Coordinates of C-alpha atoms in Angstrom, one line a residue:
X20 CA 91.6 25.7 89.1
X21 CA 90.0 24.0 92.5
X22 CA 86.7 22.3 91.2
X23 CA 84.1 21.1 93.8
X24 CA 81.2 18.7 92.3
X25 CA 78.6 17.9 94.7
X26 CA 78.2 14.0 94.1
X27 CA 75.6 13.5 96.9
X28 CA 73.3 12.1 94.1
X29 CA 76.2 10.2 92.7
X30 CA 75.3 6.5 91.6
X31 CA 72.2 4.5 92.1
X32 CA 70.9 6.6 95.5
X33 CA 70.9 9.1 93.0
X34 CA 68.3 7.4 90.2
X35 CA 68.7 9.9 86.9
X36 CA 70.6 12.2 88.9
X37 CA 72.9 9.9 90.1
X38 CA 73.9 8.5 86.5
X39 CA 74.4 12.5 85.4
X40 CA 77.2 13.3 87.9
X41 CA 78.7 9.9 87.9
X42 CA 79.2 10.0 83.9
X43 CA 80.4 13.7 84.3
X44 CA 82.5 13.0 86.7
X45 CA 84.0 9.6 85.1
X46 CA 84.7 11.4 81.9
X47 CA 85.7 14.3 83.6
X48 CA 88.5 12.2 85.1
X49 CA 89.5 11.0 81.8
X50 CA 89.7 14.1 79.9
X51 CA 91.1 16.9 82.7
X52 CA 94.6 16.4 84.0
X53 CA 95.4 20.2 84.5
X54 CA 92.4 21.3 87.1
X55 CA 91.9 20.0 90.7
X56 CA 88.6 18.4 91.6
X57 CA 87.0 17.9 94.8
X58 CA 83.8 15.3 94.6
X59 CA 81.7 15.4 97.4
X60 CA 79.6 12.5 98.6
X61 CA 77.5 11.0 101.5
X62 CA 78.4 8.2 103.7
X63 CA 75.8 5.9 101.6
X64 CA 77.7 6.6 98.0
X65 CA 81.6 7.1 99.3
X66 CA 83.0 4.0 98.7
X67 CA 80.6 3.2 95.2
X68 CA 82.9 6.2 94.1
X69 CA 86.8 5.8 93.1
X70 CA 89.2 8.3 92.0
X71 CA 90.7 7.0 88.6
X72 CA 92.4 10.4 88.1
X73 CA 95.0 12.2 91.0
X74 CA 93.5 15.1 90.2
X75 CA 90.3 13.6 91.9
X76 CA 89.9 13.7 95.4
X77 CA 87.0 12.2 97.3
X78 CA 85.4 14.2 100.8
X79 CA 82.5 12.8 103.0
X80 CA 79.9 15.9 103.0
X81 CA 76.6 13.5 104.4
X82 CA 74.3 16.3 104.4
X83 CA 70.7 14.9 103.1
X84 CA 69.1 16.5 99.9
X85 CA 66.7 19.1 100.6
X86 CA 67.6 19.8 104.8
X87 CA 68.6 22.5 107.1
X88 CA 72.2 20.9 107.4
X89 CA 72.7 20.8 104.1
X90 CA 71.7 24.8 104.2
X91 CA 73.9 25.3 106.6
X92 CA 76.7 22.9 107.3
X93 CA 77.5 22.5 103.3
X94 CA 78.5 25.7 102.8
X95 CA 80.9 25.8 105.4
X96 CA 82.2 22.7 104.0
X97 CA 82.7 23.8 100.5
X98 CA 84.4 27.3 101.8
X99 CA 87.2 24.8 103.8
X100 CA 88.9 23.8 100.5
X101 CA 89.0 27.2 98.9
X102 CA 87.2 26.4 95.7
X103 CA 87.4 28.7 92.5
X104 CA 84.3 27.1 91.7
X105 CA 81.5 24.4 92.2
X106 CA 79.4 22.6 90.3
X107 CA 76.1 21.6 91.6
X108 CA 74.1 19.0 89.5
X109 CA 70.8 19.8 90.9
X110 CA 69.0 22.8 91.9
X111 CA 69.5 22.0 96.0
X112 CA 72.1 25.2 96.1
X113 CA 72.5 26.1 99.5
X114 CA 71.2 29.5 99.5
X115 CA 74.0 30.6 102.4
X116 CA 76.6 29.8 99.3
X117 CA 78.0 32.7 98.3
X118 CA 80.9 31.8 95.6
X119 CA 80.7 31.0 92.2
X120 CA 79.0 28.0 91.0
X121 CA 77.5 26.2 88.1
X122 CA 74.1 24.4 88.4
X123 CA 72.2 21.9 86.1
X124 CA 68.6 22.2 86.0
X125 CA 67.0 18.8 84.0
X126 CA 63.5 19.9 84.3
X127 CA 60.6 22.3 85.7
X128 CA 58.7 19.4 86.9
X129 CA 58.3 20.3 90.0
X130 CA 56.7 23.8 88.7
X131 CA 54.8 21.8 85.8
X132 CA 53.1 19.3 88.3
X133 CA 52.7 20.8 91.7
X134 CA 50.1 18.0 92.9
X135 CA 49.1 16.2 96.1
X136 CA 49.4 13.0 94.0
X137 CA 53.1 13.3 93.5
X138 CA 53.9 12.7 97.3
X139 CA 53.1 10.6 100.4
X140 CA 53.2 14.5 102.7
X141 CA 49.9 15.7 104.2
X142 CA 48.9 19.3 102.6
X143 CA 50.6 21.6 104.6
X144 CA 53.6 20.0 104.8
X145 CA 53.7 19.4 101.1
X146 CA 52.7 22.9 100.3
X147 CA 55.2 24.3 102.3
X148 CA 58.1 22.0 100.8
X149 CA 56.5 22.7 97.6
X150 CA 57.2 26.5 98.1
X151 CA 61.2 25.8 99.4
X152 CA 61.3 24.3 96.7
X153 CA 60.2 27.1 94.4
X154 CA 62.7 29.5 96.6
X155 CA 65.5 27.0 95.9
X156 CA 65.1 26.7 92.2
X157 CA 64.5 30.5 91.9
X158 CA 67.7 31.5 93.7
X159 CA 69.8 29.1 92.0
X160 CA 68.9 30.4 88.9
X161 CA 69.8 33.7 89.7
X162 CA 72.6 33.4 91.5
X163 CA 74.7 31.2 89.3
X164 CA 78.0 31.7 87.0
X165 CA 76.5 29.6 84.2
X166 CA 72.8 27.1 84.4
X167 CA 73.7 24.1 82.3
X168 CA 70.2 22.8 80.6
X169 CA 69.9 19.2 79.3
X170 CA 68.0 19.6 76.3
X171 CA 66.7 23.0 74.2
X172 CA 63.8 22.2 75.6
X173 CA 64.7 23.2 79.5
X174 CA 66.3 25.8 78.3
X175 CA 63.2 27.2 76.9
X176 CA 61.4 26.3 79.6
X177 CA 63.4 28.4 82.0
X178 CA 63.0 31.3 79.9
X179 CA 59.8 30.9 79.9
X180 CA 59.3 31.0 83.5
X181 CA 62.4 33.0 85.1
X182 CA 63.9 36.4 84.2
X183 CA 67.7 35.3 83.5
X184 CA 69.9 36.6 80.5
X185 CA 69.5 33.7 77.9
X186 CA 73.4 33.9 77.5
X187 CA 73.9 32.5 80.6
X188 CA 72.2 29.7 79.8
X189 CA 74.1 26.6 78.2
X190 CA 72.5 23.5 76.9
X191 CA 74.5 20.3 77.2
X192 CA 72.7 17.2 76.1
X193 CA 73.3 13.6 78.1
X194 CA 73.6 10.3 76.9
X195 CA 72.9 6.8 77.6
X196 CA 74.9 4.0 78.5
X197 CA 76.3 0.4 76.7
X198 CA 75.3 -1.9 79.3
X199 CA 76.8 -5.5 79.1
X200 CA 76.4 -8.0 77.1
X201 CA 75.1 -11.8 77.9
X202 CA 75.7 -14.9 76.3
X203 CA 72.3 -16.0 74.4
X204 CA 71.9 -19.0 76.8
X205 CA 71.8 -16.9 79.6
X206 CA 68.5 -15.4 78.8
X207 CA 65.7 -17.8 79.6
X208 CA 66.8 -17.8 83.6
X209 CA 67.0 -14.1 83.5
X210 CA 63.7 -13.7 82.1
X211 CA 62.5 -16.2 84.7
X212 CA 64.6 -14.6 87.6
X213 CA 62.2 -11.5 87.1
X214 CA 58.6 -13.2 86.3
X215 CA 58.6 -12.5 82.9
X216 CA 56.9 -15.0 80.2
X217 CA 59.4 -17.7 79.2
X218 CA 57.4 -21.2 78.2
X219 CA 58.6 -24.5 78.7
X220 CA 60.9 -24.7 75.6
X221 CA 62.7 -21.5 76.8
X222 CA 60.6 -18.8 74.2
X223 CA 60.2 -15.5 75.4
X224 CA 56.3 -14.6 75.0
X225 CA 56.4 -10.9 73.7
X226 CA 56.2 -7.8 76.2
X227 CA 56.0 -4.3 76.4
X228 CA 58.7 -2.5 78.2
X229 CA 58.5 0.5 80.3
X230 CA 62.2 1.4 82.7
X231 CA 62.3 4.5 85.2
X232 CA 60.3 6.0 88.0
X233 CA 56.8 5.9 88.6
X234 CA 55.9 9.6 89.5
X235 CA 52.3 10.5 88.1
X236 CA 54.2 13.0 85.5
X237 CA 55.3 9.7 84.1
X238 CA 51.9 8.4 83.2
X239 CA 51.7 4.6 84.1
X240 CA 48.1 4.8 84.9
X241 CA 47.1 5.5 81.0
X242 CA 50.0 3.5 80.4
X243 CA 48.4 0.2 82.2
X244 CA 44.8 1.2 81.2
X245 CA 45.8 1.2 77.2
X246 CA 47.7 -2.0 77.8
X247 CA 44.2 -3.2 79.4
X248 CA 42.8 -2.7 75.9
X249 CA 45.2 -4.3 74.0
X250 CA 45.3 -6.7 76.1
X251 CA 41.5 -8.1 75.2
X252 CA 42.8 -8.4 72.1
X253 CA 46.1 -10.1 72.6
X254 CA 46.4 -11.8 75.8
X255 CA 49.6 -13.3 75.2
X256 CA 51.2 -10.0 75.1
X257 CA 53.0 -8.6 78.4
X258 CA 53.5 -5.5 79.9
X259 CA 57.1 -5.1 81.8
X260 CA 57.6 -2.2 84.3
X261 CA 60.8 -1.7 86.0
X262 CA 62.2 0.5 88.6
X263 CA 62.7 0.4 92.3
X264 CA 59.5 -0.9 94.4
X265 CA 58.1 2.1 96.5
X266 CA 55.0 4.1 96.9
X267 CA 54.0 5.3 93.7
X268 CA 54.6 1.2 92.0
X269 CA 52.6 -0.2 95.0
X270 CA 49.9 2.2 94.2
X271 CA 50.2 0.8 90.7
X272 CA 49.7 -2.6 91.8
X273 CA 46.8 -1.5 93.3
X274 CA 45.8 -0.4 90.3
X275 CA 46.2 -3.2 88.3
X276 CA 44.6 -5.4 91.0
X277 CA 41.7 -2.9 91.2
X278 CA 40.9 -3.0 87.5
X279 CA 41.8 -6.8 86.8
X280 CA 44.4 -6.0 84.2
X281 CA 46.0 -9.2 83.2
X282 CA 49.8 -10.0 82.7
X283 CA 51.5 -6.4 84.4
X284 CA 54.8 -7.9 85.5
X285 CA 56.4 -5.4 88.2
X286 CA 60.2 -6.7 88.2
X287 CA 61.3 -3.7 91.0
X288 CA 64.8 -3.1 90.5
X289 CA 67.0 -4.6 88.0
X290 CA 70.4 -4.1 87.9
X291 CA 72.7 -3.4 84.8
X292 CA 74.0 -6.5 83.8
X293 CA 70.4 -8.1 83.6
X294 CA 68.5 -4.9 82.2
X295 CA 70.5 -5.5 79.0
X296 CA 68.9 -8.4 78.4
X297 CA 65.4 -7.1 79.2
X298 CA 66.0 -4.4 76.9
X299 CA 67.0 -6.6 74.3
X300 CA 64.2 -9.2 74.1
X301 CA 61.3 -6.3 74.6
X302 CA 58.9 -6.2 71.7
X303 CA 58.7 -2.7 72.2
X304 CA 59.5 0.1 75.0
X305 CA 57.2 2.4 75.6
X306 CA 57.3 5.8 77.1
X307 CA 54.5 7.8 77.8
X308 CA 55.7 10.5 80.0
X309 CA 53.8 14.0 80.3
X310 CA 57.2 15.8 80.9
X311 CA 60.5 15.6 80.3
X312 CA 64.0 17.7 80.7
X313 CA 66.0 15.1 78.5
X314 CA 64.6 11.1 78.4
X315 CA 67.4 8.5 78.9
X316 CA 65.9 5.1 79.1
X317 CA 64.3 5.6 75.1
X318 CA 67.9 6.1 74.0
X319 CA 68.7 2.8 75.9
X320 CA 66.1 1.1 74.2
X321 CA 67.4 1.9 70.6
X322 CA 71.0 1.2 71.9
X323 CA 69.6 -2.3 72.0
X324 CA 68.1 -2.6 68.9
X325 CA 64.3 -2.1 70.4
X326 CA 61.9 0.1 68.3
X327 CA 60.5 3.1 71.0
X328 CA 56.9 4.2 71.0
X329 CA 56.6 7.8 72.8
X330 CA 54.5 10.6 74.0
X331 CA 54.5 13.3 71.6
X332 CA 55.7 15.7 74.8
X333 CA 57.9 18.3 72.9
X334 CA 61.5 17.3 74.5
X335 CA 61.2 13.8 73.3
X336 CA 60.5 15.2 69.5
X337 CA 63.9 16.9 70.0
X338 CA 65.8 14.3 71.4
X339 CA 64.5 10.8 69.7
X340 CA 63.6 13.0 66.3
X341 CA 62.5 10.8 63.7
X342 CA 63.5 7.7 65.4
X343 CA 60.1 6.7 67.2
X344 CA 56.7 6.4 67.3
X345 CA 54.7 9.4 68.6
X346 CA 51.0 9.2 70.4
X347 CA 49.1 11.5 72.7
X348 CA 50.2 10.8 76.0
X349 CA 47.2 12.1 77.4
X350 CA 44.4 9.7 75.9
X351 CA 44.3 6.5 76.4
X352 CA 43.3 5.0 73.5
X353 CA 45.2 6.5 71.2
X354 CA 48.6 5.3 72.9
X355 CA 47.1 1.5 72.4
X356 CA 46.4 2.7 69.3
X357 CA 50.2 3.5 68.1
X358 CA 51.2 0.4 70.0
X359 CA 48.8 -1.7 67.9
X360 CA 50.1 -0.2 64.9
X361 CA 53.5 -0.4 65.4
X362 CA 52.9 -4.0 67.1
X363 CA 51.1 -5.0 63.5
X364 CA 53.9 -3.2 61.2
X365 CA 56.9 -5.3 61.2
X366 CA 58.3 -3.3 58.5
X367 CA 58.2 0.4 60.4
X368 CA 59.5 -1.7 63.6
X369 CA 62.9 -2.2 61.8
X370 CA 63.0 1.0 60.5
X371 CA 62.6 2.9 63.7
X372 CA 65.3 0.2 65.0
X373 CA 67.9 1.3 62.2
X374 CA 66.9 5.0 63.2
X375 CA 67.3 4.3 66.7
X376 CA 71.1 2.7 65.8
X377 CA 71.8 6.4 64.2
X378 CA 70.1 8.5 66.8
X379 CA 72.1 7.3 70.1
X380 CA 74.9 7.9 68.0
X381 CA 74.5 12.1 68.5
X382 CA 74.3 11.8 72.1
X383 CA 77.7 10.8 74.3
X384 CA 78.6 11.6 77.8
X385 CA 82.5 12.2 76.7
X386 CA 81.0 15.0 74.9
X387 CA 78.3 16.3 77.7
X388 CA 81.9 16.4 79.9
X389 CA 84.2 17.9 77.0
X390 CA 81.6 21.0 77.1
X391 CA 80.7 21.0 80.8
X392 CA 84.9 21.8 81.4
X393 CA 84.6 24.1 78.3
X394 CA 82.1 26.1 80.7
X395 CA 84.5 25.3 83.9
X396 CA 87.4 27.1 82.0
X397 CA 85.6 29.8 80.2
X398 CA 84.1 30.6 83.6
X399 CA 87.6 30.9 85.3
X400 CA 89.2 32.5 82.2
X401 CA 86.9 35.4 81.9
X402 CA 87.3 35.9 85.8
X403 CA 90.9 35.9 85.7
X404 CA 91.1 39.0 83.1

């Protein structure tokens, strides 16, 4: 079988998309030696990705997300190399594609929080890429072999808001990743490489740790403004935010600035190597987000033995379980409330860390692949009778 991935997200340009198609396609490649695959990438991601597999072959397709050339010229592209079928990792189908393909939808988020405050666009233009966006989503929903959902929850969610057979629908969980590991004497200058509070005698003052994007759906507003609170009771306590410096962090910083919250520590982005360590000496991580298709960076936490407060938004029940502590995203004080709390109980901090140790443990990207080509092959097989 002639596989095509679209890997335009592939890597770091790609943020949480980017990590889903390169762990697919990396386990893909160790796992598949009988079909053909053909990754597609843009010029910004083409060399980051190396075959490791013969079967794998790489092809420049540096068509922007989301543009007329990539309604247009992709397809053409994709219909070149004759492929039985193609995989698209994100719901920017070309609508002119007209073979048969497999999508992966992570979230409704862009039907759950249609809001001005989510881009930098004026009004009309954001209403009118709002509704492309609606007509992309909707037609790649209907038109495709298999949808691939990340979590029950997604699935359920599309249910709920398109007419599709629920059959057709698959749900593959994803994973998180072993970053790693530093020597213990490499810490203090890490820690001081980013800001973070190290004294003179190279101890690491205790923080709270939040990792990911700032889009308003991920809350960092209550987030900063419950930290505010325990803050007057605790000033040596910290408040870590990481993730790439742009917009939605600057407005942030405004934030901060605007409503003189003391020791917010923006770090921008840190790569692998040294978030293992920021992980690891993190008093807590904290994630209060209002909507989620699946939740990585709380898995990442409890891979390094960090105890996870979270919102109580119903995908991160499914996927963290019994393994952190819950609060109601939506009200300010009662997520410094569940931070105090689990702050003050030393005892439920290490139970929530040995639960955390068990909980990553269901959740592996060998397996997300092993069932993603169970879908590839079932797909082909049932077309072949």
């Amino acid at each position: 079988m002639r596989i095509g991935i679209d890997a335009r997200f592939y890597g770091s340009i790609g943020k949480g998309l980017g990590r889903y198609t390169q762990k697919l396609i990396e386990n893909l490649e160790k796992i598949d030696t009988q079909n053909d695959y053909f990754v597609f990438l843009r010029k910004e991601n083409f060399a980051e990705y190396q075959p490791a597999n013969n079967n794998f072959q790489k092809v420049l397709a540096d068509y922007r997300w989301y543009t007329f050339a990539e309604q247009i010229s992709m397809p053409e592209l994709l219909k070149e190399y004759k492929l039985d079928l193609v995989h698209f990792p994100h719901f920017n189908v070309p609508i002119f594609y007209r073979k048969d393909f497999v999508v992966t939808i992570h979230d409704l988020i862009l039907i759950h929080f249609p809001t001005l405050r989510g881009t930098t666009l004026n009004p009309v233009m954001y209403w009118l890429k709002f509704a492309a966006y609606k007509l992309a989503i909707g037609s790649a929903i209907r038109r495709a072999k298999k949808i691939i959902a990340v979590s029950d929850f997604t699935r359920q969610d599309i249910l709920n808001h398109y007419r599709v057979d629920p059959q057709k629908i698959v749900r593959t969980y994803e994973a998180c990743d072993d970053f790693c590991n530093i020597s213990d004497s490499d810490e203090p200058a890490i820690m001081r490489k980013y800001g973070l509070p190290v004294d003179n005698c190279g101890i690491i003052k205790p923080y709270l740790l939040y990792v990911g994007n700032p889009y308003p759906h991920k809350n960092l507003e209550r987030l900063i403004r419950s930290f505010k609170q325990l803050q007057a009771a605790d000033k040596d306590l910290f408040l870590a935010l990481v993730g790439k410096d742009d917009y939605f962090y600057q407005r942030l910083q405004c934030l901060v600035k605007a409503e003189a919250v003391k020791n917010v520590i923006f770090l921008g982005y840190v790569p692998d190597r040294d978030l293992d360590i920021i992980y690891k000496k993190a008093k807590l991580y904290v994630f209060p987000s209002l909507y989620e298709g699946f939740g990585i960076p709380p898995l990442e936490a409890m891979a390094k033995g960090v105890p996870v407060a979270s919102s109580d938004h119903p995908c991160m029940m499914e996927v963290l379980e019994d393994s952190a502590c819950y609060f109601d995203a939506r009200n300010v004080e009662k997520i410094a409330q569940a931070i105090s709390q689990l702050l003050g109980d030393e005892k439920l901090q290490q139970e929530l860390i040995e639960k955390g140790y068990k909980q990553i443990q269901k959740y592996s990207w060998k397996k997300m692949a092993l069932e993603t080509l169970e879908i590839y092959n079932g797909l082909f097989d049932a077309k072949q009778k």
